[in-house]
Amino acid sequence: MAAGGPSRSERKAAERVRRLREEQQRERLRQVSRILRKAAAERSAEEGRLLAESEDLVTELQGRSRRREGLKRRQEEVCDDPEELRRKVRELAGAVRNAKYLVVYTGAGISTAASIPDYRGPNGVWTLLQKGRSVSAADLSEAEPTLTHMSIARLHEQKLVQHVVSQNCDGLHLRSGLPRTAISELHGNMYIEVCTACTPNREYVRVFDVTERTALHRHQTGRACHKCGAQLRDTIVHFGERGTLGQPLNWEAATEAASKADTILCLGSSLKVLKKYPRLWCMTKPPSRRPKLYIVNLQWTPKDDWAALKLHGKCDDVMQLLMDELGLEIPPYSRWQDPIFSLATPLRAGEEGTHSRKSLCRSREEPPPGERAAPLSSAPVLGGWFGRGCTKRTKRKKVT
C-alpha cells in the first residue's frame, strides 16, 4: 500500500457511503416524482416543503416530462382537414409545375397501402417492437405498386419528376414502370441479387424475395453466378451497414440529382435516416440556394421546420388530389405490364430448391385487350438501360 493512501477498510467504508447517498438520492427522486403527479391543491404542507427543498430535482423531472410529451406528440398522426389539404395540394401543384428539377424522396409510408408495414407509424415495425409486441411477416409477393407509385411513374413520364430516391427495398418503384436510371434504391431491392466477382457486377432480377437466407453482415443467397460460378449476394443494406454496391443503390445518381434539384418532394418518409446524409440536402450550399422542400407525412419529421410546405395526409390521398390538380391520369397497375417479368432471370436446373418464398405470378386470365404480356427473359439482364451504371463498386453508405 502506498504511504499515506487509504486502507482497504477505508475504501470499503467510502464505497458504502457513496452507495447510501445514491440510494437516498433515488428515493428522494421517487418521492418528488410521486408528489408532482398530484394536483397542487392535493399536496400536503410537508410535500410542499419537500418540493421547495428539491428545486433541482423538480426541474429535472419537469424537463423529463416535457421531453416525453414532446416525443409522444411527434408520434401522433395528424390529418389536415379536407379543405386545408386541397389548398395545400394546389400550392404543391404549382411547385411541381414550376420546378426546373424535381427529385422525389420516398419512404415506407408510400407502401402501406400495399399492406407493407411502415416503421414508425402507430402500427409500424419499430413502434410495435418498442411496445414489446410481435411483428408478423408480410407476404410481399401479394404487394403491388400503389396509387402513389403509379403517380410518380406518370410524373416522370411527363418530365415533371427527374429522379426518385427511395429508402424502400420492396421493388415497387421498379414494378411501377419507373425506368431503372431514374431510381436510386438506397437500401437495395429484395428482388435483385448480384455477383460482385464479375466486372461490372452481374445482376439477377428474380420474381421472388432473394433475402430468405440473408441477414445483417450475411448476404449470400445460396445461388451461384451463371457466368463465373461465384456466390451471389443480396443488395439489401441493413442498419449498421455501409452500402457499397453501384446498383441498385445508385448513390451516384442520387447525389447528382440532389445537387441539381431546385425542389424536393418527400413522400411517406420519417426522414430520421435521410437527414443524416448532407449530400441529399445540399448542406454545403447557403440556405437561400438549397432546394425548396415539400413534405407529405402524417407525423412529425426532423425537416418540418425547413419545409416550404408540410402536408398532413396519406400519400395516396395527396397524390390523387395532386394528379387531379395537374390534369394527369394515373395509370392503373397491371401485372401483365409489370417490368419485373421481362427483366427476371429464371432459375437454372437444380436451383429450384434454393428458396421457399412465394414467387410473383401473372394472373391466369388472358391479358385485357391492348395489353401485351412481356416474355420472361432467358439470360441475365446486363445490357440496355438496365445494365448501364453497374460499375464495380462505389463508396456509399446505408440509408432507412
Short mmCIF file of C-alpha atoms in Angstrom, two decimals:
data_model
loop_
_atom_site.label_atom_id
_atom_site.label_comp_id
_atom_site.label_asym_id
_atom_site.label_seq_id
_atom_site.Cartn_x
_atom_site.Cartn_y
_atom_site.Cartn_z
CA MET A 1 0.00 0.00 0.00
CA ALA A 2 1.33 3.44 -0.90
CA ALA A 3 2.38 5.57 2.06
CA GLY A 4 -0.44 7.91 3.16
CA GLY A 5 -3.04 6.17 0.93
CA PRO A 6 -6.42 4.96 2.25
CA SER A 7 -6.53 1.48 3.70
CA ARG A 8 -8.77 -1.26 2.30
CA SER A 9 -11.30 -0.81 5.12
CA GLU A 10 -11.38 2.94 4.49
CA ARG A 11 -12.04 2.40 0.79
CA LYS A 12 -14.87 -0.01 1.61
CA ALA A 13 -16.38 2.48 4.05
CA ALA A 14 -16.19 5.24 1.43
CA GLU A 15 -17.89 2.98 -1.12
CA ARG A 16 -20.70 2.21 1.37
CA VAL A 17 -21.23 5.91 1.97
CA ARG A 18 -21.35 6.60 -1.79
CA ARG A 19 -23.92 3.87 -2.40
CA LEU A 20 -26.02 5.07 0.55
CA ARG A 21 -26.07 8.60 -0.85
CA GLU A 22 -27.06 7.31 -4.29
CA GLU A 23 -29.94 5.29 -2.82
CA GLN A 24 -31.08 8.31 -0.77
CA GLN A 25 -31.00 10.42 -3.94
CA ARG A 26 -33.05 7.82 -5.84
CA GLU A 27 -35.58 7.64 -3.03
CA ARG A 28 -35.85 11.43 -2.95
CA LEU A 29 -36.35 11.39 -6.72
CA ARG A 30 -39.18 8.84 -6.36
CA GLN A 31 -40.84 10.92 -3.62
CA VAL A 32 -40.67 14.13 -5.64
CA SER A 33 -41.97 12.32 -8.71
CA ARG A 34 -44.98 10.98 -6.79
CA ILE A 35 -45.75 14.45 -5.43
CA LEU A 36 -45.52 16.09 -8.85
CA ARG A 37 -48.10 13.65 -10.19
CA LYS A 38 -50.60 15.09 -7.71
CA ALA A 39 -52.60 18.25 -8.38
CA ALA A 40 -51.16 21.24 -6.48
CA ALA A 41 -54.31 21.50 -4.35
CA GLU A 42 -53.93 17.89 -3.20
CA ARG A 43 -50.36 18.27 -1.89
CA SER A 44 -49.78 18.44 1.87
CA ALA A 45 -47.73 21.14 3.57
CA GLU A 46 -44.95 18.61 4.14
CA GLU A 47 -44.95 17.69 0.45
CA GLY A 48 -44.80 21.36 -0.47
CA ARG A 49 -41.72 21.83 1.74
CA LEU A 50 -40.07 18.78 0.15
CA LEU A 51 -40.59 20.25 -3.33
CA ALA A 52 -39.18 23.59 -2.21
CA GLU A 53 -36.09 21.84 -0.83
CA SER A 54 -35.65 19.80 -4.01
CA GLU A 55 -35.71 22.51 -6.64
CA ASP A 56 -33.06 20.83 -8.82
CA LEU A 57 -34.92 17.51 -8.82
CA VAL A 58 -38.20 19.25 -9.65
CA THR A 59 -36.57 20.99 -12.60
CA GLU A 60 -35.05 17.71 -13.83
CA LEU A 61 -38.32 15.78 -13.56
CA GLN A 62 -40.34 18.51 -15.24
CA GLY A 63 -37.81 18.55 -18.09
CA ARG A 64 -38.13 14.77 -18.48
CA SER A 65 -41.92 15.09 -18.57
CA ARG A 66 -41.79 17.76 -21.28
CA ARG A 67 -39.46 15.61 -23.38
CA ARG A 68 -41.75 12.58 -23.02
CA GLU A 69 -44.76 14.64 -24.05
CA GLY A 70 -42.83 16.05 -26.99
CA LEU A 71 -41.86 12.57 -28.18
CA LYS A 72 -45.45 11.40 -27.76
CA ARG A 73 -46.75 14.29 -29.86
CA ARG A 74 -44.20 13.56 -32.56
CA GLN A 75 -45.51 10.01 -32.86
CA GLU A 76 -49.12 11.15 -33.24
CA GLU A 77 -50.65 11.12 -36.69
CA VAL A 78 -52.22 14.42 -37.70
CA CYS A 79 -54.55 14.90 -40.67
CA ASP A 80 -55.27 18.22 -42.34
CA ASP A 81 -59.00 18.84 -42.78
CA PRO A 82 -60.14 18.19 -46.39
CA GLU A 83 -60.38 21.84 -47.43
CA GLU A 84 -56.97 22.69 -45.94
CA LEU A 85 -55.44 19.66 -47.65
CA ARG A 86 -56.88 20.70 -51.01
CA ARG A 87 -55.47 24.18 -50.54
CA LYS A 88 -52.03 22.79 -49.79
CA VAL A 89 -52.20 20.43 -52.76
CA ARG A 90 -52.94 23.39 -55.05
CA GLU A 91 -49.79 25.05 -53.72
CA LEU A 92 -47.84 21.82 -54.22
CA ALA A 93 -49.15 21.51 -57.79
CA GLY A 94 -47.83 24.99 -58.53
CA ALA A 95 -44.42 23.99 -57.18
CA VAL A 96 -44.40 20.83 -59.33
CA ARG A 97 -45.29 22.81 -62.47
CA ASN A 98 -42.67 25.46 -61.80
CA ALA A 99 -39.84 23.15 -60.69
CA LYS A 100 -36.87 23.01 -63.03
CA TYR A 101 -35.51 19.84 -61.44
CA LEU A 102 -37.78 17.93 -59.07
CA VAL A 103 -36.49 14.98 -57.04
CA VAL A 104 -38.82 12.73 -55.03
CA TYR A 105 -37.66 11.04 -51.81
CA THR A 106 -39.86 8.12 -50.77
CA GLY A 107 -40.16 6.09 -47.57
CA ALA A 108 -42.18 3.22 -46.16
CA GLY A 109 -45.31 5.37 -45.94
CA ILE A 110 -45.95 5.10 -49.69
CA SER A 111 -46.19 1.30 -49.46
CA THR A 112 -48.58 0.95 -46.52
CA ALA A 113 -51.48 0.95 -48.99
CA ALA A 114 -49.90 -2.21 -50.42
CA SER A 115 -50.19 -3.82 -46.96
CA ILE A 116 -46.47 -3.41 -46.30
CA PRO A 117 -45.97 -2.04 -42.76
CA ASP A 118 -44.02 1.14 -42.20
CA TYR A 119 -41.52 1.60 -39.37
CA ARG A 120 -42.57 4.47 -37.13
CA GLY A 121 -46.32 4.76 -37.67
CA PRO A 122 -48.79 3.68 -34.92
CA ASN A 123 -48.60 0.09 -36.22
CA GLY A 124 -45.08 0.35 -37.59
CA VAL A 125 -42.39 -2.26 -37.07
CA TRP A 126 -40.27 -0.21 -34.64
CA THR A 127 -43.35 1.09 -32.81
CA LEU A 128 -44.66 -2.43 -32.13
CA LEU A 129 -41.25 -3.77 -31.12
CA GLN A 130 -40.78 -0.89 -28.65
CA LYS A 131 -44.12 -1.86 -27.09
CA GLY A 132 -42.94 -5.47 -26.76
CA ARG A 133 -45.42 -6.71 -29.33
CA SER A 134 -44.64 -9.24 -32.02
CA VAL A 135 -44.39 -8.29 -35.68
CA SER A 136 -45.92 -10.63 -38.23
CA ALA A 137 -44.15 -11.22 -41.52
CA ALA A 138 -45.91 -9.69 -44.52
CA ASP A 139 -46.31 -11.67 -47.74
CA LEU A 140 -44.66 -9.20 -50.10
CA SER A 141 -45.44 -11.37 -53.11
CA GLU A 142 -49.01 -10.09 -52.84
CA ALA A 143 -47.91 -6.43 -52.76
CA GLU A 144 -48.42 -4.31 -55.85
CA PRO A 145 -47.44 -0.74 -56.72
CA THR A 146 -49.80 1.73 -55.08
CA LEU A 147 -51.53 4.78 -56.48
CA THR A 148 -48.54 6.80 -55.28
CA HIS A 149 -46.04 4.57 -57.11
CA MET A 150 -48.03 4.79 -60.34
CA SER A 151 -48.45 8.57 -59.96
CA ILE A 152 -44.71 9.04 -59.60
CA ALA A 153 -44.10 6.92 -62.69
CA ARG A 154 -46.54 9.09 -64.67
CA LEU A 155 -44.96 12.32 -63.36
CA HIS A 156 -41.57 11.07 -64.52
CA GLU A 157 -43.01 10.11 -67.89
CA GLN A 158 -44.36 13.68 -68.19
CA LYS A 159 -40.89 15.02 -67.27
CA LEU A 160 -42.24 16.67 -64.12
CA VAL A 161 -40.08 14.42 -61.89
CA GLN A 162 -36.44 13.89 -62.80
CA HIS A 163 -35.29 11.33 -60.22
CA VAL A 164 -36.61 9.18 -57.36
CA VAL A 165 -34.56 8.39 -54.26
CA SER A 166 -36.17 5.58 -52.26
CA GLN A 167 -35.46 4.10 -48.86
CA ASN A 168 -37.68 1.11 -49.65
CA CYS A 169 -36.41 -2.29 -50.70
CA ASP A 170 -39.80 -3.65 -51.80
CA GLY A 171 -39.07 -3.16 -55.52
CA LEU A 172 -42.40 -1.45 -56.15
CA HIS A 173 -40.88 1.56 -57.94
CA LEU A 174 -39.26 -0.77 -60.46
CA ARG A 175 -42.51 -2.69 -60.85
CA SER A 176 -44.47 0.53 -61.44
CA GLY A 177 -42.58 1.02 -64.70
CA LEU A 178 -40.24 3.75 -63.49
CA PRO A 179 -37.03 3.48 -65.57
CA ARG A 180 -34.07 1.99 -63.74
CA THR A 181 -31.93 5.04 -64.49
CA ALA A 182 -34.46 7.22 -62.67
CA ILE A 183 -34.33 5.28 -59.37
CA SER A 184 -31.84 5.16 -56.53
CA GLU A 185 -32.88 2.33 -54.18
CA LEU A 186 -30.62 3.26 -51.30
CA HIS A 187 -31.50 0.21 -49.22
CA GLY A 188 -31.39 -2.23 -52.10
CA ASN A 189 -34.08 -4.27 -53.81
CA MET A 190 -35.47 -7.54 -52.45
CA TYR A 191 -35.85 -8.95 -55.98
CA ILE A 192 -32.23 -8.39 -57.06
CA GLU A 193 -29.13 -10.45 -56.31
CA VAL A 194 -25.70 -9.71 -57.74
CA CYS A 195 -22.34 -11.26 -58.46
CA THR A 196 -19.64 -8.93 -57.18
CA ALA A 197 -16.89 -11.16 -58.63
CA CYS A 198 -17.89 -10.14 -62.17
CA THR A 199 -16.80 -6.78 -63.58
CA PRO A 200 -19.09 -4.98 -63.92
CA ASN A 201 -21.26 -6.55 -61.26
CA ARG A 202 -23.69 -9.00 -62.84
CA GLU A 203 -27.28 -8.53 -61.68
CA TYR A 204 -30.03 -11.14 -61.50
CA VAL A 205 -33.60 -9.93 -61.17
CA ARG A 206 -35.87 -12.60 -59.68
CA VAL A 207 -39.62 -12.93 -59.25
CA PHE A 208 -39.22 -13.93 -55.59
CA ASP A 209 -37.70 -12.40 -52.47
CA VAL A 210 -33.98 -13.27 -52.61
CA THR A 211 -33.33 -12.37 -48.95
CA GLU A 212 -34.65 -15.57 -47.39
CA ARG A 213 -31.21 -16.72 -46.20
CA THR A 214 -29.61 -13.33 -45.67
CA ALA A 215 -29.28 -11.04 -42.66
CA LEU A 216 -27.05 -8.34 -41.18
CA HIS A 217 -23.47 -8.87 -42.46
CA ARG A 218 -24.59 -12.14 -44.05
CA HIS A 219 -25.61 -11.55 -47.65
CA GLN A 220 -25.02 -14.74 -49.65
CA THR A 221 -28.29 -16.03 -51.13
CA GLY A 222 -27.21 -19.63 -51.77
CA ARG A 223 -27.20 -19.33 -55.56
CA ALA A 224 -24.24 -19.02 -57.91
CA CYS A 225 -23.43 -16.72 -60.82
CA HIS A 226 -24.29 -18.27 -64.18
CA LYS A 227 -21.13 -16.72 -65.68
CA CYS A 228 -18.30 -17.27 -63.18
CA GLY A 229 -19.82 -19.55 -60.55
CA ALA A 230 -19.16 -17.18 -57.63
CA GLN A 231 -21.70 -16.89 -54.82
CA LEU A 232 -24.48 -14.36 -55.38
CA ARG A 233 -25.37 -11.82 -52.69
CA ASP A 234 -28.46 -9.76 -51.98
CA THR A 235 -28.44 -5.98 -52.34
CA ILE A 236 -30.03 -5.09 -49.01
CA VAL A 237 -28.35 -2.52 -46.75
CA HIS A 238 -29.20 -3.22 -43.12
CA PHE A 239 -28.98 -0.79 -40.23
CA GLY A 240 -25.33 -0.52 -39.24
CA GLU A 241 -24.02 -1.39 -42.71
CA ARG A 242 -22.47 0.71 -45.45
CA GLY A 243 -23.90 0.14 -48.89
CA THR A 244 -21.11 -0.27 -51.44
CA LEU A 245 -22.91 -1.64 -54.49
CA GLY A 246 -23.27 0.57 -57.53
CA GLN A 247 -26.72 -0.79 -58.40
CA PRO A 248 -29.47 -0.81 -57.37
CA LEU A 249 -28.37 1.68 -54.70
CA ASN A 250 -27.30 4.13 -57.39
CA TRP A 251 -25.85 6.66 -54.96
CA GLU A 252 -24.00 8.42 -57.75
CA ALA A 253 -27.27 9.34 -59.47
CA ALA A 254 -28.91 10.28 -56.15
CA THR A 255 -26.10 12.67 -55.31
CA GLU A 256 -26.10 14.19 -58.78
CA ALA A 257 -29.89 14.64 -58.69
CA ALA A 258 -29.74 16.30 -55.27
CA SER A 259 -27.08 18.74 -56.50
CA LYS A 260 -29.30 19.73 -59.44
CA ALA A 261 -32.61 19.84 -57.60
CA ASP A 262 -34.45 23.08 -57.02
CA THR A 263 -37.40 21.20 -55.47
CA ILE A 264 -37.57 18.08 -53.29
CA LEU A 265 -40.82 16.25 -52.53
CA CYS A 266 -40.66 13.82 -49.59
CA LEU A 267 -43.41 11.20 -49.52
CA GLY A 268 -44.02 8.87 -46.59
CA SER A 269 -40.58 9.15 -45.01
CA SER A 270 -39.88 9.98 -41.38
CA LEU A 271 -36.58 11.46 -42.66
CA LYS A 272 -34.84 10.29 -39.49
CA VAL A 273 -32.29 8.42 -41.57
CA LEU A 274 -32.22 10.52 -44.73
CA LYS A 275 -31.49 13.64 -42.65
CA LYS A 276 -28.10 12.14 -41.79
CA TYR A 277 -26.86 12.42 -45.37
CA PRO A 278 -25.85 16.01 -46.11
CA ARG A 279 -25.28 15.25 -49.80
CA LEU A 280 -29.03 14.68 -50.22
CA TRP A 281 -29.87 18.10 -48.78
CA CYS A 282 -27.20 20.29 -50.40
CA MET A 283 -25.97 21.32 -46.95
CA THR A 284 -22.81 22.77 -48.46
CA LYS A 285 -24.93 25.42 -50.18
CA PRO A 286 -26.14 28.53 -48.34
CA PRO A 287 -29.77 28.15 -47.15
CA SER A 288 -31.08 30.52 -49.82
CA ARG A 289 -29.72 28.26 -52.58
CA ARG A 290 -30.94 24.93 -51.23
CA PRO A 291 -33.91 23.17 -52.86
CA LYS A 292 -37.42 24.01 -51.69
CA LEU A 293 -38.70 21.16 -49.56
CA TYR A 294 -42.25 19.76 -49.59
CA ILE A 295 -43.16 17.01 -47.11
CA VAL A 296 -46.15 14.66 -47.12
CA ASN A 297 -46.39 12.76 -43.85
CA LEU A 298 -48.92 12.21 -41.08
CA GLN A 299 -46.25 12.50 -38.39
CA TRP A 300 -43.58 14.98 -37.37
CA THR A 301 -40.27 14.84 -39.25
CA PRO A 302 -36.94 16.46 -38.32
CA LYS A 303 -37.10 18.50 -41.53
CA ASP A 304 -40.51 20.10 -40.88
CA ASP A 305 -39.03 23.47 -39.92
CA TRP A 306 -37.08 23.54 -43.21
CA ALA A 307 -40.09 22.75 -45.35
CA ALA A 308 -41.75 25.29 -47.62
CA LEU A 309 -44.94 23.26 -47.08
CA LYS A 310 -45.93 20.31 -44.88
CA LEU A 311 -48.98 18.30 -45.93
CA HIS A 312 -50.53 16.11 -43.24
CA GLY A 313 -52.24 13.40 -45.23
CA LYS A 314 -51.94 9.87 -46.57
CA CYS A 315 -49.70 9.65 -49.61
CA ASP A 316 -52.34 8.10 -51.87
CA ASP A 317 -54.88 10.78 -50.92
CA VAL A 318 -52.42 13.60 -51.58
CA MET A 319 -51.20 12.13 -54.86
CA GLN A 320 -54.76 11.60 -56.11
CA LEU A 321 -55.53 15.27 -55.43
CA LEU A 322 -52.22 16.35 -56.97
CA MET A 323 -52.73 14.39 -60.17
CA ASP A 324 -56.27 15.77 -60.46
CA GLU A 325 -54.91 19.29 -59.99
CA LEU A 326 -52.27 18.68 -62.67
CA GLY A 327 -54.87 17.16 -65.00
CA LEU A 328 -52.95 13.89 -65.30
CA GLU A 329 -54.46 10.43 -65.37
CA ILE A 330 -52.98 7.85 -63.02
CA PRO A 331 -52.18 4.66 -64.95
CA PRO A 332 -53.61 1.54 -63.30
CA TYR A 333 -51.13 -1.12 -62.30
CA SER A 334 -51.28 -4.28 -64.43
CA ARG A 335 -49.33 -7.43 -63.72
CA TRP A 336 -49.36 -8.10 -67.45
CA GLN A 337 -47.24 -4.98 -67.95
CA ASP A 338 -45.11 -5.35 -64.80
CA PRO A 339 -41.46 -4.94 -65.96
CA ILE A 340 -40.17 -7.46 -63.42
CA PHE A 341 -41.41 -10.38 -65.53
CA SER A 342 -39.45 -9.31 -68.60
CA LEU A 343 -36.36 -8.42 -66.55
CA ALA A 344 -36.30 -11.61 -64.50
CA THR A 345 -33.70 -14.32 -64.91
CA PRO A 346 -35.21 -17.82 -64.48
CA LEU A 347 -33.59 -20.24 -62.09
CA ARG A 348 -31.41 -22.89 -63.69
CA ALA A 349 -32.00 -26.60 -63.35
CA GLY A 350 -31.16 -27.66 -59.83
CA GLU A 351 -31.78 -24.20 -58.32
CA GLU A 352 -35.50 -24.66 -57.67
CA GLY A 353 -34.85 -25.74 -54.09
CA THR A 354 -32.74 -22.70 -53.22
CA HIS A 355 -35.74 -20.73 -51.99
CA SER A 356 -39.17 -21.33 -50.48
CA ARG A 357 -40.63 -17.86 -50.88
CA LYS A 358 -43.77 -17.45 -52.94
CA SER A 359 -42.99 -16.25 -56.46
CA LEU A 360 -44.75 -13.42 -58.22
CA CYS A 361 -47.02 -14.65 -60.97
CA ARG A 362 -49.24 -13.11 -63.55
CA SER A 363 -52.98 -13.69 -63.44
CA ARG A 364 -54.08 -16.90 -65.15
CA GLU A 365 -56.60 -14.84 -67.09
CA GLU A 366 -55.82 -13.58 -70.54
CA PRO A 367 -54.46 -10.01 -70.67
CA PRO A 368 -57.06 -7.30 -71.31
CA PRO A 369 -57.40 -6.09 -74.93
CA GLY A 370 -54.45 -3.94 -75.92
CA GLU A 371 -52.19 -5.27 -73.16
CA ARG A 372 -49.32 -7.47 -74.23
CA ALA A 373 -47.55 -9.69 -71.73
CA ALA A 374 -43.80 -9.28 -71.93
CA PRO A 375 -41.93 -12.60 -72.19
CA LEU A 376 -39.62 -13.85 -69.48
CA SER A 377 -36.02 -13.36 -70.40
CA SER A 378 -33.76 -16.38 -70.52
CA ALA A 379 -30.46 -14.74 -69.63
CA PRO A 380 -29.15 -12.29 -67.03
CA VAL A 381 -30.07 -8.71 -67.81
CA LEU A 382 -26.81 -6.92 -68.47
CA GLY A 383 -27.19 -4.57 -71.38
CA GLY A 384 -29.51 -1.71 -72.29
CA TRP A 385 -30.84 0.77 -69.79
CA PHE A 386 -30.89 -1.84 -67.01
CA GLY A 387 -27.19 -2.58 -67.15
CA ARG A 388 -25.88 0.96 -67.53
CA GLY A 389 -24.18 2.36 -64.47
CA CYS A 390 -23.47 -1.06 -62.94
CA THR A 391 -19.90 -0.19 -62.07
CA LYS A 392 -17.70 -2.40 -59.97
CA ARG A 393 -18.15 -0.58 -56.65
CA THR A 394 -18.77 2.93 -55.46
CA LYS A 395 -18.49 4.28 -51.94
CA ARG A 396 -21.72 4.60 -50.16
CA LYS A 397 -23.49 4.06 -47.00
CA LYS A 398 -26.78 2.67 -45.91
CA VAL A 399 -29.64 4.86 -45.54
CA THR A 400 -33.51 3.75 -43.90
#
